Amino acid sequence: MNSIAEILTGNLLNQPVKIHGWVYRTRSSGKITFIVLRDSTGIIQCTAKQDELNGEIYDKLKNLTIESSLELTGIVYKDERSSSGYEIKVTDAKIYQRNDSFPITKDKSEEFLLDIRHLWVRSQEFTAMLKIRSNIFHAFSDFFYNEGFYEVQGPMMVSTATEGGSTLFKVPFFDQEAFLTQSSQFYLETMIFSLEKVFTIAPSFRAEKSRTRRHLTEYWHAEGEVAWIGNEEMMSIEERMIDYIVQRCLDENQKEFAILKRDTAPLKLVKSPFPRMKYKDLIKNAQDWGMNLKYMDDLGADEEREITKHFDKPLFVTHYPIELKAFYHRPDPDNPSEILCHDLLAPEGCGEIIGGGERIWELPVLQERMKAMNLDPSAYSWYVDLRKYGSVPHSGFGLGMDRLVWWICGLESIRDAIPFPRTMRRITP
Ligand code: ATP
Ligand code: MG
C-alpha cells in the first residue's frame, strides 16, 4: 500500500501504486471520471477512463459520492494542470462503501458543525488542526524529556479542590462524594520528593458556567513541578518550552498552517526571553492605555485581549496581590502582600495560557494562608504533610494545551482546537 504523500514526492513516477482513501471530490463526463482521493497524508486526483477499465468497475467509480471509501490501483503520471503536479491513472478499484449522501456540504454554521463533529473531523481544516495539535503534544513531551523530567500521572477522581469550589464537578463515589480533578498539581508536588522534576498531560475538569472563546469544561492540562527552583527559574523553563514548541510547529507544519490560512508572521516573533511585568506595573500601564482597570481587579478574557495587543511576544505577569490567587502560592518574603507567581499571556488577543509560580513550602506559612482563606486543614492533610517531611522550595506551572493549540493555529474559538469539546451546553458527540 502507498500513501498519497509518498506519491506526491515524485519518487514513484510512472510506477504502479495502490492507495486507500475517501472520495474528496468527484466529477464525471461520461467516458471519463475524475476522483480526488484523500488519505491522512494528502489529496490526489485519480482519472478513470471507461475504455480502459472493466465496465462494472467503471460504473461503480462513476457513481461514487463524497466520502465513499475505496482502494485504487493505478500508475502515477505527471499532470501539470493539477495543483499537486501528479495524478493516478486508475487500472483497478475496490469499493468498500458507497455513501448515499454525506451530511456536510452546505450548512457550515457553528452549531451544526459541532453536532456533526464526528464527521467534521475529516475535513481538511480539522485534519490540519489535528496534525498541529499532535505535534504540539509531541513537542511538549520532547522538551521535558530532553530537560531530564519524568512523566507522571495523578488521579482524575479526587476528594479536594485545587482551584476553588465553584467549578467542581461532583461524582458519586460509592457511599462518598468525589470530584473530577481541576488540576494534578498537588499530586505532582508529592512526586518531586522522589523525582525532583516531573510533568504530566492529563484532563482537568471545570464546571465553567460562562460561555467564552477560551473555556472548556474538560480540557487537557499540561503541568510541571520542579524541586529547588523559584519563580524566575520556572519562568525561564516555560519560555524556552513555548519557544521550542512554536519553532517545531513552524519547522514541521507549514502545510497545515497554509490550509488553516494561519499567518505565521506573529509566531516567528515568539523567541525567548519573554517580557516580564509585575501586576501593579501592568495596571499602571493599562490605565495609561486608557483601560478601565484598577489595582485588585482580576484580569478577565476581555482585559487580557486588550493588554496583549501591546506586546508582540507572550508576556509574563508576575507578583499578583495575594487576595487574587489560590492559597498555595508563596508570598514574596520581601513584600508578603504580593505572591511569587506568574501568568503567561499569549499574544494576538489570546491571553492566559499558563498559570504558575512558587509554592509555599514552609509549614507555618501554609497553615496561616489556609486559615486566612477559611480552608479546612483536614481536607488537605496529606498536602500539608509534604511540608513536614524534608520540605523544599519548589515551583510549578499549568498550561492549557487546548488554549495553546487555539493560539498557535490562530482559531476563532477553543472549541475548534479539540476534537470533542465539552462545554456547559454540549456533551455529544
Ligand atoms: P482563567 O482565568 O482563564 O479561567 P484560570 O486562572 O482559571 O484561567 P488556572 O487555574 O491557572 O487557570 O489553570 C492553568 C491553565 O489551565 C490556564 O492558564 C489555562 O491555560 C488552562 N485553563 C484553565 N481553565 C480552563 C478551561 N476552562 N478551559 C481550557 N483551559 C483552561
Ligand atoms: Mg478559571
Coordinates of C-alpha atoms and ligand atoms in Angstrom, one line a residue:
M1 CA 0.0 0.0 0.0
N2 CA 1.2 3.5 -0.8
S3 CA 0.4 6.8 0.8
I4 CA -0.6 9.9 -1.1
A5 CA 2.3 11.9 0.4
E6 CA 4.7 9.3 -0.9
I7 CA 3.3 9.6 -4.4
L8 CA 3.5 13.4 -4.3
T9 CA 7.2 13.2 -3.7
G10 CA 7.5 12.2 -7.4
N11 CA 9.6 9.1 -6.5
L12 CA 7.0 6.8 -7.8
L13 CA 6.6 8.5 -11.2
N14 CA 5.4 6.0 -14.0
Q15 CA 5.2 3.2 -11.4
P16 CA 2.2 1.1 -10.3
V17 CA 0.7 2.1 -6.9
K18 CA -2.1 1.1 -4.7
I19 CA -3.8 3.6 -2.3
H20 CA -6.6 3.5 0.3
G21 CA -8.8 6.6 0.9
W22 CA -12.0 8.5 0.8
V23 CA -13.6 10.5 -2.1
Y24 CA -12.9 14.2 -1.6
R25 CA -14.5 15.4 -4.8
T26 CA -15.7 13.6 -7.9
R27 CA -16.7 14.7 -11.4
S28 CA -17.7 12.6 -14.4
S29 CA -18.1 13.5 -18.1
G30 CA -19.5 10.2 -19.4
K31 CA -16.4 8.3 -20.6
I32 CA -14.0 9.8 -18.1
T33 CA -14.4 10.1 -14.3
F34 CA -12.1 12.2 -12.0
I35 CA -11.9 11.2 -8.4
V36 CA -10.0 13.4 -5.9
L37 CA -9.0 10.9 -3.2
R38 CA -7.8 11.8 0.3
D39 CA -5.9 9.8 2.8
S40 CA -4.4 11.0 6.1
T41 CA -1.3 12.3 4.2
G42 CA -2.8 14.3 1.4
I43 CA -5.1 14.5 -1.7
I44 CA -4.5 13.5 -5.3
Q45 CA -6.5 13.4 -8.5
C46 CA -7.2 9.9 -10.0
T47 CA -8.5 9.5 -13.5
A48 CA -10.6 6.6 -14.6
K49 CA -11.4 6.0 -18.3
Q50 CA -14.3 3.9 -19.4
D51 CA -12.5 2.3 -22.3
E52 CA -9.5 1.2 -20.2
L53 CA -11.5 -0.4 -17.3
N54 CA -13.8 -3.3 -16.7
G55 CA -17.3 -2.0 -17.3
E56 CA -18.7 -2.9 -13.9
I57 CA -15.9 -1.2 -12.1
Y58 CA -16.1 1.9 -14.2
D59 CA -19.8 2.2 -13.5
K60 CA -19.2 2.0 -9.8
L61 CA -16.5 4.6 -9.9
K62 CA -18.7 6.9 -12.0
N63 CA -21.4 6.8 -9.4
L64 CA -19.3 7.4 -6.3
T65 CA -20.3 10.0 -3.8
I66 CA -18.3 12.2 -1.4
E67 CA -16.6 10.3 1.5
S68 CA -17.1 6.9 0.0
S69 CA -14.2 4.6 0.9
L70 CA -12.2 2.7 -1.6
E71 CA -8.9 1.2 -2.8
L72 CA -7.4 2.3 -6.1
T73 CA -4.7 0.7 -8.2
G74 CA -3.1 2.7 -10.9
I75 CA 0.0 4.3 -12.5
V76 CA 1.5 7.7 -11.4
Y77 CA 1.8 10.4 -14.1
K78 CA 2.9 13.9 -14.1
D79 CA 0.0 16.3 -14.5
E80 CA 0.9 20.0 -15.0
R81 CA -2.8 21.1 -14.6
S82 CA -3.4 19.6 -11.2
S83 CA -2.2 21.6 -8.2
S84 CA -0.2 18.7 -6.7
G85 CA 1.6 18.1 -10.0
Y86 CA 0.7 14.4 -10.2
E87 CA -2.2 12.2 -11.0
I88 CA -3.0 8.5 -10.9
K89 CA -4.4 6.7 -14.0
V90 CA -6.7 4.1 -12.5
T91 CA -6.3 0.4 -13.6
D92 CA -8.4 -1.3 -10.9
A93 CA -10.6 -0.4 -7.9
K94 CA -12.2 -1.9 -4.9
I95 CA -15.1 0.0 -3.3
Y96 CA -15.5 -0.5 0.5
Q97 CA -18.6 1.7 0.9
R98 CA -20.5 3.9 -1.3
N99 CA -22.4 6.6 0.6
D100 CA -25.9 7.8 -0.1
S101 CA -25.0 11.4 0.7
F102 CA -22.7 13.0 3.1
P103 CA -24.3 15.5 5.5
I104 CA -21.6 18.1 5.4
T105 CA -22.0 20.1 2.3
K106 CA -23.8 23.4 2.7
D107 CA -24.6 24.1 6.3
K108 CA -21.4 25.4 7.9
S109 CA -23.0 27.1 11.0
E110 CA -21.0 26.6 14.2
E111 CA -23.8 24.6 16.0
F112 CA -24.3 22.3 13.0
L113 CA -20.6 21.6 12.7
L114 CA -20.5 20.8 16.4
D115 CA -23.5 18.5 16.1
I116 CA -21.7 16.5 13.4
R117 CA -18.2 16.9 14.8
H118 CA -17.8 13.1 14.5
L119 CA -17.9 13.6 10.7
W120 CA -16.4 17.1 10.5
V121 CA -13.1 15.8 12.0
R122 CA -12.3 14.6 8.4
S123 CA -12.4 18.0 6.8
Q124 CA -9.1 19.4 5.5
E125 CA -9.2 22.3 8.1
F126 CA -9.9 20.0 11.0
T127 CA -7.3 17.5 9.9
A128 CA -4.7 20.3 9.7
M129 CA -5.6 21.4 13.2
L130 CA -5.3 17.8 14.5
K131 CA -1.9 17.4 12.9
I132 CA -0.6 20.6 14.6
R133 CA -2.2 19.6 17.9
S134 CA -0.5 16.2 17.7
N135 CA 2.8 17.9 17.1
I136 CA 2.3 20.3 20.0
F137 CA 1.7 17.5 22.4
H138 CA 4.7 15.6 21.0
A139 CA 7.0 18.7 21.2
F140 CA 5.8 19.4 24.8
S141 CA 6.8 16.0 26.0
D142 CA 10.1 16.0 24.0
F143 CA 11.0 19.3 25.6
F144 CA 10.6 18.0 29.1
Y145 CA 12.2 14.6 28.4
N146 CA 15.2 16.5 27.0
E147 CA 15.4 18.5 30.2
G148 CA 15.6 15.4 32.3
F149 CA 12.0 15.4 33.6
Y150 CA 10.0 12.3 34.4
E151 CA 6.4 11.9 33.2
V152 CA 3.9 11.0 35.9
Q153 CA 0.2 10.6 36.3
G154 CA -2.2 11.7 39.1
P155 CA -5.7 10.5 39.8
M156 CA -8.7 12.1 38.0
M157 CA -11.1 11.4 40.9
V158 CA -10.2 13.3 43.9
S159 CA -11.6 14.5 47.3
T160 CA -10.4 18.1 47.4
A161 CA -10.5 21.3 45.3
T162 CA -7.3 22.8 43.9
E163 CA -8.7 25.9 42.3
G164 CA -11.8 26.7 44.4
G165 CA -15.1 25.0 44.9
S166 CA -17.3 26.9 42.4
T167 CA -16.1 25.0 39.3
L168 CA -16.0 21.5 40.8
F169 CA -17.8 18.6 39.2
K170 CA -19.3 16.2 41.8
V171 CA -19.3 12.5 41.1
P172 CA -20.9 9.8 43.3
F173 CA -18.1 7.6 44.7
F174 CA -19.7 4.6 46.4
D175 CA -21.1 6.0 49.7
Q176 CA -19.0 9.1 49.5
E177 CA -18.8 12.2 47.2
A178 CA -15.8 12.7 45.0
F179 CA -14.9 15.3 42.4
L180 CA -13.3 15.3 39.0
T181 CA -9.9 16.9 39.3
Q182 CA -9.3 20.5 38.4
S183 CA -5.5 20.1 38.3
S184 CA -2.9 17.5 39.1
Q185 CA -0.7 20.0 40.8
F186 CA -0.9 18.7 44.3
Y187 CA -0.1 15.1 43.2
L188 CA 2.9 16.4 41.1
E189 CA 4.1 18.2 44.2
T190 CA 4.2 14.9 46.1
M191 CA 6.3 13.3 43.3
I192 CA 9.1 16.0 43.3
F193 CA 10.2 14.3 46.6
S194 CA 11.1 11.2 44.6
L195 CA 11.8 12.5 41.1
E196 CA 12.6 16.3 41.6
K197 CA 11.4 17.3 38.1
V198 CA 8.1 15.9 36.9
F199 CA 5.4 16.7 34.3
T200 CA 2.0 15.3 33.2
I201 CA -0.5 15.8 30.5
A202 CA -4.0 14.9 31.7
P203 CA -7.6 16.2 31.5
S204 CA -8.8 18.7 34.1
F205 CA -12.4 19.4 34.7
R206 CA -14.0 22.7 35.5
A207 CA -17.7 23.4 35.6
E208 CA -17.2 26.7 33.9
K209 CA -20.7 28.3 33.6
S210 CA -19.6 31.1 31.3
R211 CA -19.5 30.6 27.6
T212 CA -16.3 32.1 26.4
R213 CA -13.9 31.5 23.5
R214 CA -11.3 30.1 25.8
H215 CA -13.1 27.9 28.4
L216 CA -13.9 24.2 28.1
T217 CA -15.4 22.1 30.9
E218 CA -12.9 19.3 30.2
Y219 CA -9.5 20.4 28.9
W220 CA -6.0 19.0 28.5
H221 CA -3.8 20.3 31.2
A222 CA 0.0 20.0 30.9
E223 CA 1.6 20.6 34.3
G224 CA 5.1 20.6 35.6
E225 CA 6.6 20.8 39.1
V226 CA 10.3 21.3 40.0
A227 CA 12.1 21.0 43.3
W228 CA 14.7 23.6 44.4
I229 CA 13.7 26.4 42.0
G230 CA 11.9 29.7 42.3
N231 CA 9.5 31.7 40.3
E232 CA 12.2 33.3 38.0
E233 CA 13.7 30.0 37.1
M234 CA 10.3 28.4 36.5
M235 CA 9.5 31.2 34.0
S236 CA 12.8 30.7 32.1
I237 CA 12.0 27.0 31.7
E238 CA 8.5 27.9 30.4
E239 CA 9.6 30.5 27.9
R240 CA 12.1 28.1 26.4
M241 CA 9.4 25.4 26.3
I242 CA 7.0 27.7 24.4
D243 CA 9.7 28.9 22.1
Y244 CA 10.6 25.2 21.4
I245 CA 7.0 24.2 20.6
V246 CA 6.3 27.2 18.4
Q247 CA 9.6 26.6 16.5
R248 CA 8.8 22.9 16.0
C249 CA 5.4 23.8 14.5
L250 CA 7.0 26.4 12.2
D251 CA 9.5 23.9 11.0
E252 CA 7.2 21.0 10.6
N253 CA 3.6 22.3 10.0
Q254 CA 3.9 24.9 7.2
K255 CA 1.5 22.8 5.0
E256 CA -1.1 22.7 7.8
F257 CA -0.8 26.4 8.6
A258 CA -1.4 27.1 4.9
I259 CA -4.6 25.0 5.0
L260 CA -5.8 26.9 8.1
K261 CA -4.8 30.2 6.4
R262 CA -2.8 31.0 9.5
D263 CA -0.5 33.9 9.0
T264 CA 2.7 32.6 10.7
A265 CA 4.5 36.0 10.9
P266 CA 3.4 36.7 14.5
L267 CA 4.6 33.2 15.5
K268 CA 8.1 33.9 14.2
L269 CA 8.4 36.7 16.8
V270 CA 7.9 34.3 19.6
K271 CA 11.5 34.0 20.7
S272 CA 12.6 33.6 24.4
P273 CA 13.2 35.5 26.6
F274 CA 9.7 36.9 27.0
P275 CA 8.9 40.3 28.7
R276 CA 8.0 40.2 32.5
M277 CA 5.9 42.7 34.2
K278 CA 4.6 42.9 37.8
Y279 CA 0.8 43.0 38.1
K280 CA 0.9 46.5 39.7
D281 CA 3.0 47.9 36.8
L282 CA 0.7 46.3 34.3
I283 CA -2.3 48.0 35.9
K284 CA -0.5 51.4 35.7
N285 CA 0.3 50.8 32.1
A286 CA -3.2 49.6 31.3
Q287 CA -4.5 52.9 32.8
D288 CA -2.1 54.8 30.5
W289 CA -3.5 52.8 27.6
G290 CA -7.0 54.0 28.5
M291 CA -8.2 50.8 30.0
N292 CA -10.7 50.8 32.9
L293 CA -8.6 48.7 35.4
K294 CA -7.6 49.3 38.9
Y295 CA -5.4 47.6 41.5
M296 CA -7.0 44.4 42.8
D297 CA -9.1 43.8 39.6
D298 CA -8.7 40.3 38.2
L299 CA -7.8 40.2 34.6
G300 CA -10.5 38.5 32.5
A301 CA -10.5 37.5 28.9
D302 CA -11.5 41.0 27.7
E303 CA -8.8 42.8 29.6
E304 CA -6.2 40.3 28.6
R305 CA -7.1 40.6 24.9
E306 CA -6.6 44.3 25.2
I307 CA -3.3 44.0 27.0
T308 CA -1.8 41.5 24.6
K309 CA -2.3 44.0 21.7
H310 CA 0.6 46.0 23.2
F311 CA 3.1 43.1 23.0
D312 CA 4.5 41.0 20.1
K313 CA 5.7 38.2 22.4
P314 CA 4.0 36.3 25.2
L315 CA 4.0 38.4 28.4
F316 CA 4.6 37.1 31.9
V317 CA 2.5 39.0 34.5
T318 CA 4.1 38.4 37.9
H319 CA 3.5 39.3 41.6
Y320 CA -0.3 39.3 41.8
P321 CA -1.8 40.6 45.0
I322 CA -2.2 37.8 47.5
E323 CA -6.0 38.1 47.5
L324 CA -6.4 37.3 43.9
K325 CA -4.9 33.8 43.7
A326 CA -5.2 30.4 45.4
F327 CA -3.8 29.6 48.9
Y328 CA -0.8 27.6 47.8
H329 CA 1.1 30.5 46.2
R330 CA 4.2 31.6 48.1
P331 CA 4.0 35.2 49.4
D332 CA 7.1 37.3 48.5
P333 CA 9.2 37.3 51.7
D334 CA 10.2 40.9 50.9
N335 CA 6.6 42.0 50.4
P336 CA 4.1 39.5 51.7
S337 CA 1.1 41.3 50.1
E338 CA 2.3 40.0 46.7
I339 CA 2.9 36.4 45.7
L340 CA 5.7 34.9 43.7
C341 CA 3.6 33.8 40.8
H342 CA 3.1 34.3 37.1
D343 CA 0.5 34.1 34.3
L344 CA 1.7 33.8 30.8
L345 CA -0.4 35.8 28.3
A346 CA -0.2 34.7 24.7
P347 CA -0.2 37.5 22.1
E348 CA -2.8 38.2 19.3
G349 CA -5.5 38.7 21.8
C350 CA -5.4 35.1 23.3
G351 CA -4.5 35.9 26.9
E352 CA -3.6 33.5 29.7
I353 CA -2.2 30.1 28.6
I354 CA -0.1 29.4 31.7
G355 CA -0.6 29.9 35.4
G356 CA 2.3 29.1 37.7
G357 CA 4.7 30.1 40.4
E358 CA 6.5 29.2 43.6
R359 CA 4.6 27.1 46.1
I360 CA 4.5 27.7 49.8
W361 CA 7.0 25.2 51.3
E362 CA 7.2 26.3 55.0
L363 CA 4.6 24.7 57.2
P364 CA 3.6 27.8 59.3
V365 CA 3.2 29.9 56.2
L366 CA 0.9 27.3 54.6
Q367 CA -1.1 27.0 57.8
E368 CA -1.5 30.7 58.1
R369 CA -2.7 31.0 54.4
M370 CA -5.2 28.2 54.8
K371 CA -6.6 29.8 57.9
A372 CA -6.8 33.2 56.2
M373 CA -8.8 31.6 53.4
N374 CA -11.0 29.6 55.7
L375 CA -9.9 26.2 54.3
D376 CA -10.5 23.1 56.4
P377 CA -7.0 21.8 57.1
S378 CA -8.3 18.2 57.5
A379 CA -9.4 18.2 53.8
Y380 CA -5.8 18.9 52.8
S381 CA -4.0 16.9 55.4
W382 CA -1.8 14.9 53.0
Y383 CA -0.9 18.1 51.2
V384 CA 0.1 19.8 54.4
D385 CA 2.2 16.7 55.3
L386 CA 4.5 17.4 52.5
R387 CA 5.6 20.5 54.4
K388 CA 6.6 18.3 57.4
Y389 CA 9.0 15.8 56.0
G390 CA 12.0 17.2 54.2
S391 CA 10.1 20.1 52.6
V392 CA 12.0 22.1 49.9
P393 CA 11.4 25.2 47.9
H394 CA 9.7 24.4 44.6
S395 CA 7.8 25.8 41.7
G396 CA 5.4 24.6 39.0
F397 CA 3.0 25.6 36.3
G398 CA -0.2 24.6 34.5
L399 CA -0.6 25.1 30.7
G400 CA -3.9 24.7 28.9
M401 CA -2.9 22.6 25.9
D402 CA -6.2 23.4 24.0
R403 CA -5.5 27.1 24.6
L404 CA -2.0 26.7 23.2
V405 CA -3.4 24.9 20.1
W406 CA -6.1 27.6 19.7
W407 CA -3.4 30.3 19.7
I408 CA -0.8 28.6 17.6
C409 CA -3.4 27.6 15.0
G410 CA -5.0 31.1 15.1
L411 CA -8.5 29.7 15.6
E412 CA -11.7 31.5 16.3
S413 CA -12.6 29.5 19.5
I414 CA -11.0 26.9 21.8
R415 CA -13.9 24.6 20.7
D416 CA -12.1 24.4 17.3
A417 CA -8.9 23.2 19.0
I418 CA -10.2 19.9 20.4
P419 CA -12.0 17.1 18.6
F420 CA -14.9 16.7 21.0
P421 CA -15.4 19.9 23.1
R422 CA -17.2 19.7 26.4
T423 CA -18.9 22.9 27.4
M424 CA -21.8 23.8 29.6
R425 CA -24.2 23.0 26.7
R426 CA -22.5 20.2 25.0
I427 CA -21.7 16.6 25.9
T428 CA -22.3 14.9 22.5
P429 CA -20.9 13.7 20.2
Ligands
ATP1 P1 -9.0 31.6 33.5 O1 -8.8 32.8 34.4 O2 -8.8 31.8 32.1 O3 -10.3 30.9 33.9 P2 -7.5 30.1 35.4 O4 -6.8 31.2 36.2 O5 -8.7 29.5 36.0 O6 -7.8 30.6 33.9 P3 -5.5 28.1 36.1 O7 -6.3 27.6 37.2 O8 -4.3 28.9 36.4 O9 -6.4 29.0 35.1 O10 -5.2 26.9 35.1 C1 -3.9 26.8 34.4 C2 -4.2 26.9 32.9 O11 -5.2 26.0 32.5 C3 -4.7 28.2 32.4 O12 -3.6 29.1 32.2 C4 -5.3 27.9 31.1 O13 -4.4 27.7 30.1 C5 -5.9 26.5 31.4 N1 -7.3 26.5 31.7 C6 -7.9 26.9 32.9 N2 -9.2 26.8 32.8 C7 -9.5 26.3 31.6 C8 -10.7 26.0 30.9 N3 -11.9 26.1 31.5 N4 -10.6 25.6 29.6 C9 -9.4 25.4 29.0 N5 -8.3 25.8 29.6 C10 -8.3 26.2 30.9
MG2 MG -10.7 29.8 35.6

